[in-house]
């Protein structure tokens, strides 16, 4: 059984949008909870459905993708098995059902040296993803 006990506080700074501390989920991946979930975590290989807003960390932040934009839909993938960037796999495995959080993903845990030119993501870019776990 997995728990949040191993997460270490990363910053005690508060912001207007959330009073939750940013925590380091793993090297190069931090999470700031906006809305807590129900405590049930996904299992490795389980299909999860998420809403996501992805941005270059900036400054200034620059949006490159949103599942809520016209013509887009919630994104489904099997978590923890390499179908997505490492920052998503690790970050989403730490999120419970219904949770909404901002993951900050260092370049080497994201699209690495190749970047993602089609979305305007340069090599080794630090990214921010506001993710909401809808179901699994």
Backbone as numpy.savetxt, mean C-alpha at the origin, in Angstrom:
# Nx Ny Nz CAx CAy CAz Cx Cy Cz
-0.61 -17.74 13.24 -1.45 -16.55 13.24 -0.57 -15.31 13.24
-0.91 -14.36 12.34 -0.11 -13.15 12.23 -0.76 -12.04 13.04
0.07 -11.11 13.50 -0.47 -9.99 14.26 0.33 -8.74 13.95
-0.14 -7.63 14.46 0.54 -6.36 14.27 1.61 -6.12 15.33
1.83 -7.05 16.23 2.76 -6.85 17.34 4.18 -6.55 16.86
4.55 -7.06 15.69 5.92 -6.88 15.22 6.13 -5.54 14.53
5.09 -4.76 14.31 5.24 -3.48 13.64 5.82 -2.45 14.59
6.84 -1.73 14.11 7.51 -0.73 14.93 7.05 0.66 14.53
6.83 1.56 15.51 6.47 2.94 15.15 7.57 3.56 14.29
7.17 4.23 13.21 8.12 4.86 12.31 8.18 6.36 12.58
7.03 6.94 12.92 6.97 8.37 13.14 5.84 8.66 14.12
6.05 9.63 14.95 4.98 10.01 15.88 4.31 11.30 15.45
4.70 11.79 14.26 4.07 13.01 13.76 2.61 12.74 13.46
1.75 13.69 13.81 0.34 13.53 13.49 0.00 14.44 12.33
-1.08 14.13 11.65 -1.54 14.97 10.55 -3.03 15.20 10.73
-3.57 16.10 9.93 -4.98 16.40 10.02 -5.84 15.21 9.59
-5.34 14.40 8.66 -6.16 13.32 8.12 -6.18 12.07 9.01
-5.19 11.92 9.86 -5.15 10.72 10.69 -4.30 10.96 11.92
-4.70 10.38 13.04 -3.90 10.49 14.24 -3.09 9.21 14.45
-3.22 8.25 13.54 -2.47 7.01 13.65 -1.02 7.26 13.26
-0.11 6.59 13.94 1.31 6.71 13.64 1.63 5.93 12.37
2.64 6.39 11.67 3.15 5.63 10.54 4.03 4.52 11.11
3.86 3.31 10.63 4.65 2.19 11.13 5.44 1.57 9.99
6.61 1.04 10.33 7.42 0.35 9.35 6.94 -1.09 9.29
6.43 -1.48 8.11 5.93 -2.84 7.91 7.10 -3.77 7.60
8.05 -3.26 6.82 9.26 -3.99 6.45 10.25 -2.95 5.95
11.48 -3.35 5.72 12.48 -2.43 5.20 11.95 -1.81 3.90
11.86 -0.48 3.87 11.43 0.22 2.66 9.93 0.32 2.47
9.15 -0.14 3.45 7.69 -0.11 3.33 7.09 0.37 4.65
6.37 1.50 4.59 5.70 2.00 5.78 4.20 2.09 5.51
3.44 2.12 6.61 1.98 2.16 6.52 1.43 3.13 7.54
0.47 3.93 7.09 -0.26 4.82 7.98 -1.74 4.50 7.82
-2.35 4.00 8.88 -3.76 3.60 8.83 -4.65 4.84 8.83
-5.59 4.87 7.90 -6.60 5.93 7.84 -7.86 5.45 8.55
-8.30 4.24 8.18 -9.47 3.62 8.79 -9.11 2.19 9.17
-9.18 1.83 10.45 -8.86 0.45 10.85 -9.85 -0.55 10.23
-9.37 -1.76 10.02 -10.23 -2.83 9.52 -10.76 -3.67 10.67
-11.21 -4.87 10.32 -11.84 -5.73 11.33 -10.86 -6.64 12.05
-9.56 -6.57 11.72 -8.55 -7.38 12.39 -8.23 -8.68 11.69
-9.04 -9.10 10.71 -8.78 -10.34 9.97 -7.82 -10.05 8.83
-6.65 -10.72 8.85 -5.62 -10.52 7.83 -5.74 -11.54 6.72
-5.39 -11.15 5.48 -5.41 -12.13 4.38 -4.29 -13.15 4.54
-4.49 -14.30 3.97 -3.48 -15.36 3.98 -2.72 -15.33 2.65
-1.46 -15.75 2.68 -0.63 -15.80 1.48 -1.34 -16.60 0.39
-1.41 -16.02 -0.81 -2.05 -16.67 -1.94 -3.54 -16.39 -2.08
-4.13 -15.76 -1.07 -5.56 -15.47 -1.09 -5.84 -14.31 -2.05
-6.94 -14.42 -2.80 -7.35 -13.32 -3.67 -7.94 -12.21 -2.81
-7.47 -10.97 -3.05 -8.03 -9.83 -2.35 -8.48 -8.80 -3.38
-9.47 -8.01 -3.01 -10.01 -6.96 -3.87 -9.75 -5.63 -3.17
-9.14 -4.69 -3.89 -8.76 -3.41 -3.28 -9.17 -2.23 -4.17
-9.39 -1.10 -3.52 -9.41 0.18 -4.22 -8.04 0.78 -3.95
-7.51 1.51 -4.93 -6.17 2.07 -4.79 -6.06 3.40 -5.49
-5.30 4.30 -4.85 -4.88 5.56 -5.46 -3.36 5.56 -5.37
-2.69 5.52 -6.53 -1.23 5.48 -6.56 -0.65 6.81 -6.97
0.39 7.26 -6.26 1.04 8.54 -6.54 2.55 8.42 -6.42
3.26 9.26 -7.18 4.68 9.45 -6.94 4.77 10.20 -5.62
5.69 9.83 -4.76 5.76 10.42 -3.42 6.09 11.91 -3.45
6.77 12.37 -4.48 7.06 13.80 -4.60 8.14 14.26 -3.65
8.15 15.53 -3.24 7.11 16.52 -3.53 7.27 17.11 -4.93
6.18 17.55 -5.54 4.80 17.32 -5.10 4.36 15.91 -5.47
3.37 15.40 -4.76 2.82 14.09 -5.11 2.14 14.21 -6.48
2.23 13.14 -7.28 1.62 13.14 -8.60 0.91 11.81 -8.82
-0.42 11.86 -8.94 -1.22 10.65 -9.14 -0.89 10.01 -10.47
-0.75 8.66 -10.46 -0.56 7.94 -11.71 -1.65 6.90 -11.96
-2.46 6.58 -10.92 -3.49 5.56 -11.10 -4.50 5.63 -9.98
-5.76 5.43 -10.33 -6.81 5.29 -9.32 -7.85 4.32 -9.83
-8.22 3.38 -8.98 -9.26 2.42 -9.35 -10.64 3.08 -9.35
-10.72 4.31 -8.85 -12.00 5.01 -8.82 -12.17 5.98 -10.00
-11.14 6.09 -10.85 -11.27 6.94 -12.04 -12.25 6.31 -13.02
-12.83 7.15 -13.88 -13.78 6.68 -14.89 -13.15 5.57 -15.72
-13.89 4.49 -15.91 -13.41 3.37 -16.70 -12.56 2.37 -15.92
-12.24 2.68 -14.67 -11.44 1.78 -13.83 -12.36 1.01 -12.88
-11.83 -0.01 -12.25 -12.59 -0.77 -11.26 -11.65 -1.28 -10.19
-12.23 -1.76 -9.10 -11.43 -2.32 -8.02 -10.49 -3.39 -8.60
-9.32 -3.53 -7.98 -8.26 -4.40 -8.48 -8.17 -5.66 -7.63
-8.15 -6.82 -8.29 -8.07 -8.10 -7.58 -6.75 -8.79 -7.92
-6.11 -9.34 -6.89 -4.88 -10.10 -7.10 -4.71 -11.09 -5.95
-3.86 -12.08 -6.18 -3.51 -13.04 -5.12 -2.32 -12.46 -4.36
-2.51 -12.23 -3.07 -1.53 -11.51 -2.26 -0.39 -12.41 -1.77
0.80 -11.83 -1.70 1.94 -12.51 -1.09 2.67 -13.48 -1.97
2.35 -13.52 -3.28 3.01 -14.51 -4.15 3.67 -13.89 -5.37
3.90 -12.57 -5.35 4.66 -11.93 -6.41 3.87 -11.49 -7.64
2.55 -11.44 -7.56 1.76 -10.95 -8.69 1.83 -9.43 -8.82
2.21 -8.77 -7.75 2.31 -7.30 -7.70 3.67 -6.93 -7.14
3.96 -5.63 -7.09 5.24 -5.20 -6.53 5.36 -5.63 -5.06
6.59 -5.78 -4.60 6.84 -6.24 -3.24 6.17 -5.36 -2.19
6.17 -4.05 -2.41 5.54 -3.14 -1.46 4.06 -3.43 -1.26
3.38 -3.82 -2.33 1.97 -4.20 -2.23 1.82 -5.53 -1.52
2.59 -6.52 -1.93 2.49 -7.85 -1.31 2.67 -7.77 0.20
3.75 -7.14 0.63 4.06 -7.05 2.05 3.06 -6.14 2.76
2.80 -4.98 2.17 1.88 -4.02 2.80 0.47 -4.55 2.94
-0.06 -5.16 1.88 -1.43 -5.68 1.93 -1.57 -6.88 2.87
-0.50 -7.65 3.03 -0.54 -8.77 3.98 -0.66 -8.26 5.42
-0.30 -6.99 5.64 -0.39 -6.41 6.99 -1.71 -5.68 7.22
-2.57 -5.67 6.21 -3.83 -4.92 6.31 -5.01 -5.87 6.52
-5.94 -5.45 7.37 -7.10 -6.30 7.64 -8.29 -5.88 6.78
-9.26 -6.77 6.72 -10.47 -6.54 5.93 -11.12 -5.23 6.33
-11.40 -4.37 5.34 -12.02 -3.08 5.59 -11.04 -1.96 5.89
-9.78 -2.30 6.09 -8.78 -1.27 6.42 -8.48 -0.38 5.22
-8.26 0.89 5.51 -7.80 1.85 4.50 -6.52 2.46 5.06
-5.46 2.42 4.26 -4.16 2.90 4.74 -3.34 3.45 3.58
-2.35 4.25 3.92 -1.40 4.74 2.93 -0.10 3.96 3.10
0.31 3.27 2.04 1.59 2.59 2.02 2.59 3.49 1.30
3.75 3.68 1.90 4.85 4.38 1.24 5.88 3.32 0.90
6.21 3.22 -0.38 7.05 2.14 -0.88 8.31 2.72 -1.52
9.46 2.40 -0.93 10.74 2.82 -1.48 10.95 2.17 -2.85
11.70 2.82 -3.72 11.89 2.37 -5.09 12.30 0.92 -5.25
13.17 0.42 -4.39 13.63 -0.97 -4.53 12.57 -1.99 -4.10
11.46 -1.53 -3.52 10.33 -2.41 -3.16 9.14 -2.15 -4.09
9.38 -1.26 -5.08 8.34 -0.89 -6.03 8.70 -1.39 -7.42
8.83 -0.43 -8.36 9.13 -0.79 -9.75 10.62 -0.81 -10.05
11.43 -0.60 -9.03 12.89 -0.74 -9.09 13.52 0.12 -10.18
14.67 -0.35 -10.70 15.41 0.46 -11.67 14.71 0.60 -13.02
13.75 -0.28 -13.29 13.03 -0.19 -14.56 11.94 0.86 -14.57
11.47 1.25 -13.36 10.34 2.17 -13.29 9.12 1.57 -13.98
8.18 2.41 -14.34 7.01 2.00 -15.11 6.67 3.17 -16.03
7.45 3.28 -17.15 7.32 4.44 -18.03 5.89 4.70 -18.52
5.11 3.67 -18.77 3.74 3.85 -19.28 2.89 4.68 -18.32
3.22 4.63 -17.03 2.47 5.40 -16.03 3.26 6.61 -15.54
4.39 6.89 -16.17 5.19 8.04 -15.77 5.97 7.84 -14.48
6.24 6.57 -14.14 6.98 6.27 -12.92 8.46 6.10 -13.28
9.31 7.03 -12.80 10.74 6.93 -13.13 11.44 5.80 -12.37
12.66 5.45 -12.78 13.42 4.42 -12.08 13.57 4.74 -10.59
13.45 3.72 -9.77 13.69 3.80 -8.32 12.83 4.84 -7.60
11.66 5.13 -8.11 10.79 6.14 -7.51 10.14 5.63 -6.23
10.08 6.49 -5.22 9.31 6.20 -4.01 7.85 6.50 -4.32
6.98 5.56 -3.95 5.57 5.65 -4.31 4.69 5.66 -3.07
3.51 6.26 -3.20 2.49 6.22 -2.14 1.24 5.61 -2.73
0.67 4.68 -1.97 -0.56 4.02 -2.39 -1.58 4.12 -1.26
-2.71 4.75 -1.52 -3.82 4.70 -0.57 -4.64 3.48 -0.97
-4.65 2.48 -0.11 -5.28 1.20 -0.41 -6.39 0.92 0.58
-7.51 0.43 0.07 -8.61 -0.02 0.91 -8.89 -1.48 0.58
-8.85 -2.34 1.59 -9.12 -3.77 1.38 -10.64 -3.97 1.39
-11.20 -4.29 0.22 -12.65 -4.43 0.08 -13.16 -5.81 0.44
-12.44 -6.84 -0.01 -12.85 -8.21 0.33 -11.73 -9.20 0.07
-11.82 -10.32 0.77 -10.98 -11.49 0.50 -11.65 -12.70 1.05
